[in-house]
CSV table of C-alpha atoms in Angstrom, one decimal:
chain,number,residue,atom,x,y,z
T,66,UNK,CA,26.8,18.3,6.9
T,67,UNK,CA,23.9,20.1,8.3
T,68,UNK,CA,21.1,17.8,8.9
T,69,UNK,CA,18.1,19.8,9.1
T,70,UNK,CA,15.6,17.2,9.9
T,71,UNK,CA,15.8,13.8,11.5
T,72,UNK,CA,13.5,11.0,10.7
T,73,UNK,CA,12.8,7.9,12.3
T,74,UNK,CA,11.4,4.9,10.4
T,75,UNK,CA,12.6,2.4,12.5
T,76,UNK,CA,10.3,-0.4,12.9
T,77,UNK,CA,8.3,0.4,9.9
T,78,UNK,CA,7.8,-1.5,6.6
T,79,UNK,CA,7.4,-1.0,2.9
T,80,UNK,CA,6.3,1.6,1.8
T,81,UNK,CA,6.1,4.1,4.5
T,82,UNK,CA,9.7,5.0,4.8
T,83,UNK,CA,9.6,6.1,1.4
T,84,UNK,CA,6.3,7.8,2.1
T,85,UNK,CA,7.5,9.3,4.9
T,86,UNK,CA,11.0,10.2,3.6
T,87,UNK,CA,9.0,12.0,0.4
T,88,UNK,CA,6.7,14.2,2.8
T,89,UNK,CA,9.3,15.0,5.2
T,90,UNK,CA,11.7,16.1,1.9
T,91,UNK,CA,8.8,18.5,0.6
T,92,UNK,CA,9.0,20.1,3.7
T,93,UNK,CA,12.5,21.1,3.3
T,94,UNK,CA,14.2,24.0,0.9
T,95,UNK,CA,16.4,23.2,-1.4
T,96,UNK,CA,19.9,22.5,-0.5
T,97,UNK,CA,18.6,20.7,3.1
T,98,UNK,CA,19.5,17.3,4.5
T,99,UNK,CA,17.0,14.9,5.8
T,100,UNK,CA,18.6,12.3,7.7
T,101,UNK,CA,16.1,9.0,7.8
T,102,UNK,CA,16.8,6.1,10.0
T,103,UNK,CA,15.3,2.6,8.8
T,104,UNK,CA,15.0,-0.9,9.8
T,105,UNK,CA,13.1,-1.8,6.7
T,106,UNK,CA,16.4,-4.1,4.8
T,107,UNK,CA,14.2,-3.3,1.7
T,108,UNK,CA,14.6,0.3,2.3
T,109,UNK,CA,18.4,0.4,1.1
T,110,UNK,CA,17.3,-0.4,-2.8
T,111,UNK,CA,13.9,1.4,-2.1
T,112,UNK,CA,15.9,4.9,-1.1
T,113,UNK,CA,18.1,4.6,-4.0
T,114,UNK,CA,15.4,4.5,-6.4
T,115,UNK,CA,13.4,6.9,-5.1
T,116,UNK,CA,16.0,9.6,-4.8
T,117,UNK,CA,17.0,8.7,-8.5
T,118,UNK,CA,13.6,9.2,-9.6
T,119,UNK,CA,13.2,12.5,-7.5
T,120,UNK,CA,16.4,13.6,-7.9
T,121,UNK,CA,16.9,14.1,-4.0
T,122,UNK,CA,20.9,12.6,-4.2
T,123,UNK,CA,21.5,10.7,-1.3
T,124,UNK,CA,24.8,12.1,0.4
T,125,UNK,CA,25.7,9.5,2.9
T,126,UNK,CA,24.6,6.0,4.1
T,127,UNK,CA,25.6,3.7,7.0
T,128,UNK,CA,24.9,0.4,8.1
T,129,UNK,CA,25.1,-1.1,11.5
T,130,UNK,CA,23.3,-3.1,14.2
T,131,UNK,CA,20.6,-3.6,11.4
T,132,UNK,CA,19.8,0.1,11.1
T,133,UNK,CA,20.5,2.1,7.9
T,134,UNK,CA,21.0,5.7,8.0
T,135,UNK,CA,20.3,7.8,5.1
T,136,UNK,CA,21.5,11.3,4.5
T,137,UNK,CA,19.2,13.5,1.8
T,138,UNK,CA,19.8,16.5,0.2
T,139,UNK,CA,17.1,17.5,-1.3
T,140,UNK,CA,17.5,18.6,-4.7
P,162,UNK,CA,15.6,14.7,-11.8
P,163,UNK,CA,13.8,12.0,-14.0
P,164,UNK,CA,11.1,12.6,-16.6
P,165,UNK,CA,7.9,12.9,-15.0
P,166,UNK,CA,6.1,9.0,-15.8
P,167,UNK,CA,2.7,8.3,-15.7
P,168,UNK,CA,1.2,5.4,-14.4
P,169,UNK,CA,-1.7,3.9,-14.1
P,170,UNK,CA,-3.6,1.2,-12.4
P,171,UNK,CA,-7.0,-1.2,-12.9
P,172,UNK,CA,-8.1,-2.4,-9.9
P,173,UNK,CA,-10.5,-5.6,-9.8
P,174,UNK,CA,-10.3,-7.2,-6.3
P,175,UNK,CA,-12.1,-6.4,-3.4
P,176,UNK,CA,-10.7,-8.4,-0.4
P,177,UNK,CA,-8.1,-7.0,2.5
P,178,UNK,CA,-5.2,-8.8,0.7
P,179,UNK,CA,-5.7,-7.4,-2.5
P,180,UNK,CA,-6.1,-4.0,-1.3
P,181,UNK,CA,-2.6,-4.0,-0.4
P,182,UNK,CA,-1.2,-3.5,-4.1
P,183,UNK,CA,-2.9,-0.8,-5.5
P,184,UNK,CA,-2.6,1.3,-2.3
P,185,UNK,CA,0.5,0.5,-1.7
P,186,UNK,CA,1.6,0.9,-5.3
P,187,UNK,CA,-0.2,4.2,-5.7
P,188,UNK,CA,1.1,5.5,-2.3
P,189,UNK,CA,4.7,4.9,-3.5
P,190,UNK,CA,4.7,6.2,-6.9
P,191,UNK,CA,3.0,9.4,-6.1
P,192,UNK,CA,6.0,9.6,-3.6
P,193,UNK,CA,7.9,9.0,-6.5
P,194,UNK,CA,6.5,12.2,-8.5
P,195,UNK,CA,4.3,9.8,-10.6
P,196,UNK,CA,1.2,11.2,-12.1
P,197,UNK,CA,-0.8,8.1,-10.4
P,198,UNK,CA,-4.5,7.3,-11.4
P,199,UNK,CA,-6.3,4.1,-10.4
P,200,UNK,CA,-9.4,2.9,-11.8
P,201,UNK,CA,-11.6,0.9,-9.2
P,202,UNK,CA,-14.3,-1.7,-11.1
P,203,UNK,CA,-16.3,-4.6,-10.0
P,204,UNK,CA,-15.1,-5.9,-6.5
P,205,UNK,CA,-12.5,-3.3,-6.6
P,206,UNK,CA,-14.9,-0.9,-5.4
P,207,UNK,CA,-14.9,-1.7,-2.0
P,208,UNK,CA,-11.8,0.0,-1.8
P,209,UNK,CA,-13.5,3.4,-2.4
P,210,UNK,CA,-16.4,2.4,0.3
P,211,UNK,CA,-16.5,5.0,2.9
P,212,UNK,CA,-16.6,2.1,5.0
P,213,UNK,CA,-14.1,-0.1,4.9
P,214,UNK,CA,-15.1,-3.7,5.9
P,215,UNK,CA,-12.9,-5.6,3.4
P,216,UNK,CA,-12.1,-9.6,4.9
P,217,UNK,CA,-9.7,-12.0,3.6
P,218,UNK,CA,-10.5,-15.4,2.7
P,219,UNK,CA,-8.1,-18.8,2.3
P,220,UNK,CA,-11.0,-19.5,0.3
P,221,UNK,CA,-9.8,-20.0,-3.7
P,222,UNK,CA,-6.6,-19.0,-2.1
P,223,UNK,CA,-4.9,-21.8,-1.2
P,224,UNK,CA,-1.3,-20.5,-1.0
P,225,UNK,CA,-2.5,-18.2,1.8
P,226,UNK,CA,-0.3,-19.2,4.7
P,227,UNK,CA,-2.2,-19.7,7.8
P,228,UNK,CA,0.3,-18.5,10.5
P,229,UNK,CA,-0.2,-16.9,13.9
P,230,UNK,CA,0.6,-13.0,14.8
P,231,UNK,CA,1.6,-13.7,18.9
P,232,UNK,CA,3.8,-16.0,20.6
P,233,UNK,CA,7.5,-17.1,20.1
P,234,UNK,CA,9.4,-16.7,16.9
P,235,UNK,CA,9.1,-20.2,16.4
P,236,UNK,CA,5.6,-20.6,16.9
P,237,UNK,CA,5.1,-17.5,14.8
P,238,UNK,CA,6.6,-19.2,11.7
P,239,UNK,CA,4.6,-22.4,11.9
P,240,UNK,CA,2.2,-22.5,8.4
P,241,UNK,CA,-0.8,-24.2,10.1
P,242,UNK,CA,-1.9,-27.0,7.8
P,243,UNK,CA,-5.8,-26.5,8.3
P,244,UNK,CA,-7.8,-28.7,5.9
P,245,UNK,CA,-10.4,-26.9,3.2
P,246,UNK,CA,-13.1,-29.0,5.0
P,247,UNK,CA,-12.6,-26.8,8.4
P,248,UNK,CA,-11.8,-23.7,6.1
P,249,UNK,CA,-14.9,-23.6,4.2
P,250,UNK,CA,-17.6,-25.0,7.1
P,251,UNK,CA,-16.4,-23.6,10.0
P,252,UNK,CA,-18.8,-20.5,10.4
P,253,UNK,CA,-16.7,-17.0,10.1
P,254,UNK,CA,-13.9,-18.5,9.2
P,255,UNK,CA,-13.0,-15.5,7.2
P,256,UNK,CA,-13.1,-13.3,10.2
P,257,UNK,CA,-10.9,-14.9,12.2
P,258,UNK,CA,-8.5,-15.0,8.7
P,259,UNK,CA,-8.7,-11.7,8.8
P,260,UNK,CA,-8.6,-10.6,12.5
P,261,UNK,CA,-5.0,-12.9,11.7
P,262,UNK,CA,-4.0,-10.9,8.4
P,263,UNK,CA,-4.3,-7.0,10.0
P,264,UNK,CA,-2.5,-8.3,13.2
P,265,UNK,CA,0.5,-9.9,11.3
P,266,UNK,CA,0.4,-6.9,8.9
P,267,UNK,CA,0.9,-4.5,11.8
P,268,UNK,CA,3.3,-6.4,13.6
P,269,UNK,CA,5.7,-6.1,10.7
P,270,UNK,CA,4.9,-2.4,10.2
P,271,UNK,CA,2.8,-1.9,7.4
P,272,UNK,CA,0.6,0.4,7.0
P,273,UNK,CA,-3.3,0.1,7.5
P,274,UNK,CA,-5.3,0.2,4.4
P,275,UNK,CA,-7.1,3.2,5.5
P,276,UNK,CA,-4.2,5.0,6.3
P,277,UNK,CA,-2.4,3.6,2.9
P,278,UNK,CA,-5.8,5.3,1.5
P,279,UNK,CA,-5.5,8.5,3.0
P,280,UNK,CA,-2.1,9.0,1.7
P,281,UNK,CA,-3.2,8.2,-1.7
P,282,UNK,CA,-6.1,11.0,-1.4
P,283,UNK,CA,-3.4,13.6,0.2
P,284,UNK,CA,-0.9,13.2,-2.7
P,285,UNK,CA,-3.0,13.6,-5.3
P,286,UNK,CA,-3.6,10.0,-6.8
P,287,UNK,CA,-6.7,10.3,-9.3
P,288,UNK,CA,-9.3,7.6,-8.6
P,289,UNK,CA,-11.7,6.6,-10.3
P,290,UNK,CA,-15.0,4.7,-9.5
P,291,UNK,CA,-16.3,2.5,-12.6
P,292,UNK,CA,-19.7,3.7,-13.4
P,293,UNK,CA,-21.2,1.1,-14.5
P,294,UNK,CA,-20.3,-1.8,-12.1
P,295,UNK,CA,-21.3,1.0,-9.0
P,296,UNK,CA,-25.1,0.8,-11.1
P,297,UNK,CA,-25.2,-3.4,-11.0
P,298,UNK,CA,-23.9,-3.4,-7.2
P,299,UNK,CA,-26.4,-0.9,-6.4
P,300,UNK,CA,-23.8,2.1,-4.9
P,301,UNK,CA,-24.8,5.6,-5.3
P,302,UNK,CA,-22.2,8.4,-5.1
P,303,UNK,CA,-22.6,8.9,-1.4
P,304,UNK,CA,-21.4,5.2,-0.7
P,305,UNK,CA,-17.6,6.1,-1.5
P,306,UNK,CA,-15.2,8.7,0.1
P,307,UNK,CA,-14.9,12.1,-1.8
P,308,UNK,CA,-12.9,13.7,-4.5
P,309,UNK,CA,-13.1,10.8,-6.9
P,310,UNK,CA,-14.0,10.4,-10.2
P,311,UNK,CA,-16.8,8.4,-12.3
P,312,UNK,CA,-16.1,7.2,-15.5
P,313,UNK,CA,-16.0,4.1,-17.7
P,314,UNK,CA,-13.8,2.0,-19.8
P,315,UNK,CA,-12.9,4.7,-22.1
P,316,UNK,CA,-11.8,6.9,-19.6
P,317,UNK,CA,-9.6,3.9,-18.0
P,318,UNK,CA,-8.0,3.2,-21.6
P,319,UNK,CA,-7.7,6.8,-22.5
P,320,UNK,CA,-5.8,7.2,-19.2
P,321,UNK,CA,-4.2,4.0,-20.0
P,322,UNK,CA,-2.9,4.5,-23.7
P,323,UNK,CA,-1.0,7.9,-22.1
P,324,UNK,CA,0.3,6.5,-19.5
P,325,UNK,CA,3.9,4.6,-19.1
P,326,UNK,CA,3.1,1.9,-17.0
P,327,UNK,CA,-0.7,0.1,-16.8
P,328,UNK,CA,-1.1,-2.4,-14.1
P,329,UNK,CA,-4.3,-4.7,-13.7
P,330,UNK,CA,-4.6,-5.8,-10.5
């Protein structure tokens, strides 16, 4: 996978990961991958629906040490 | 991708706390390629002021918890039972509330309101300042921040009857 951009949103809370994630992914061309790291729990539901409603798919998501990693390719 | 919804948002309160949903909720669905307008009447204005010097009040809110943003975990999580009596004598009581509220907010990462504002204006959310309330309260244009919008209720129900979702808040 070629991440093209990494984000950190560790530490922060609703909804700045997603606002975060959203400018960072309008940065990007088409085809790209954002990776975001989050240690928001709410932020595994919240990244789901906003890349359903944006149609950014996410590609790949971990879990561990009460991080969660997001891969994004934007759409 | 989704259909593009629109969604919309009538916002009536004027204190810190309750300046947290419609920014917050504005913020996200603009994130979430929502065409987002929010209509700001009576106290609601505030929130357009370009100074912001909204306070929070236990006052008529009794759930509030009154809990402490330093110390231990333990000490942290303690809801503080303090009586009405002390709550609504004590002189600035509602400063020290919300000296209490911003610190707790930012120690669990949440954005300020201003900066929760700022995103709204950057992505585009339409707001709008209600007209007539800004006349009674005595606010003239210059009062609130720029690039919004003065209208009345037929605006905010016009808005409203296209719109997919309509909060009041």
């Amino acid at each position: 996978m070629n991440v093209k951009q990494e984000l950190d949103c560790r530490g922060m809370n609703c909804p700045l990961p997603i606002l975060k994630t959203k400018k960072a992914i309008d940065a990007l061309g088409a085809g790209d991958v954002l990776k975001v790291t989050a240690t928001d729990p709410g932020s595994c539901n919240d990244m789901d629906a906003w890349s359903r409603r944006t149609g950014n798919p996410i590609v790949d998501k971990s879990e561990g040490n009460g991080e969660y990693v997001f891969f994004i390719q934007k759409g | 991708m989704a259909a593009q919804k629109k969604f919309m948002m009538i916002t009536s309160k004027g204190t810190l706390d309750w300046a947290y949903p419609p920014f917050i909720l504005g913020s996200t669905a603009a994130a979430l390629d929502m065409e987002t307008s929010i209509f700001f009447t009576f106290y609601g204005l505030n929130l357009l002021l370009k100074d912001l010097n909204m306070k929070a009040t236990p006052t008529a809110n009794p759930a509030m918890p009154m809990k402490m943003p330093f110390g231990p975990k333990w000490f942290q999580g303690i809801n503080w039972p303090i009586p009405n009596l002390v709550i609504n004598n004590v002189p600035f009581f509602d400063n020290f509330v919300t000296l209490l509220l911003k610190k707790t907010f930012k120690n669990h990462g949440v954005a300020s309101i201003p900066e929760l504002r700022d995103i709204c204006v950057e992505a585009g959310v339409k707001m709008i300042a209600c007209q007539m309330t800004m006349d009674v309260f005595g606010y003239t244009k210059d009062d609130f921040i720029d690039g919004i919008e003065f209208a009345g209720a037929a605006t905010a129900l016009e808005i409203g009857s296209s719109s997919d979702m309509q909060f009041f808040i």
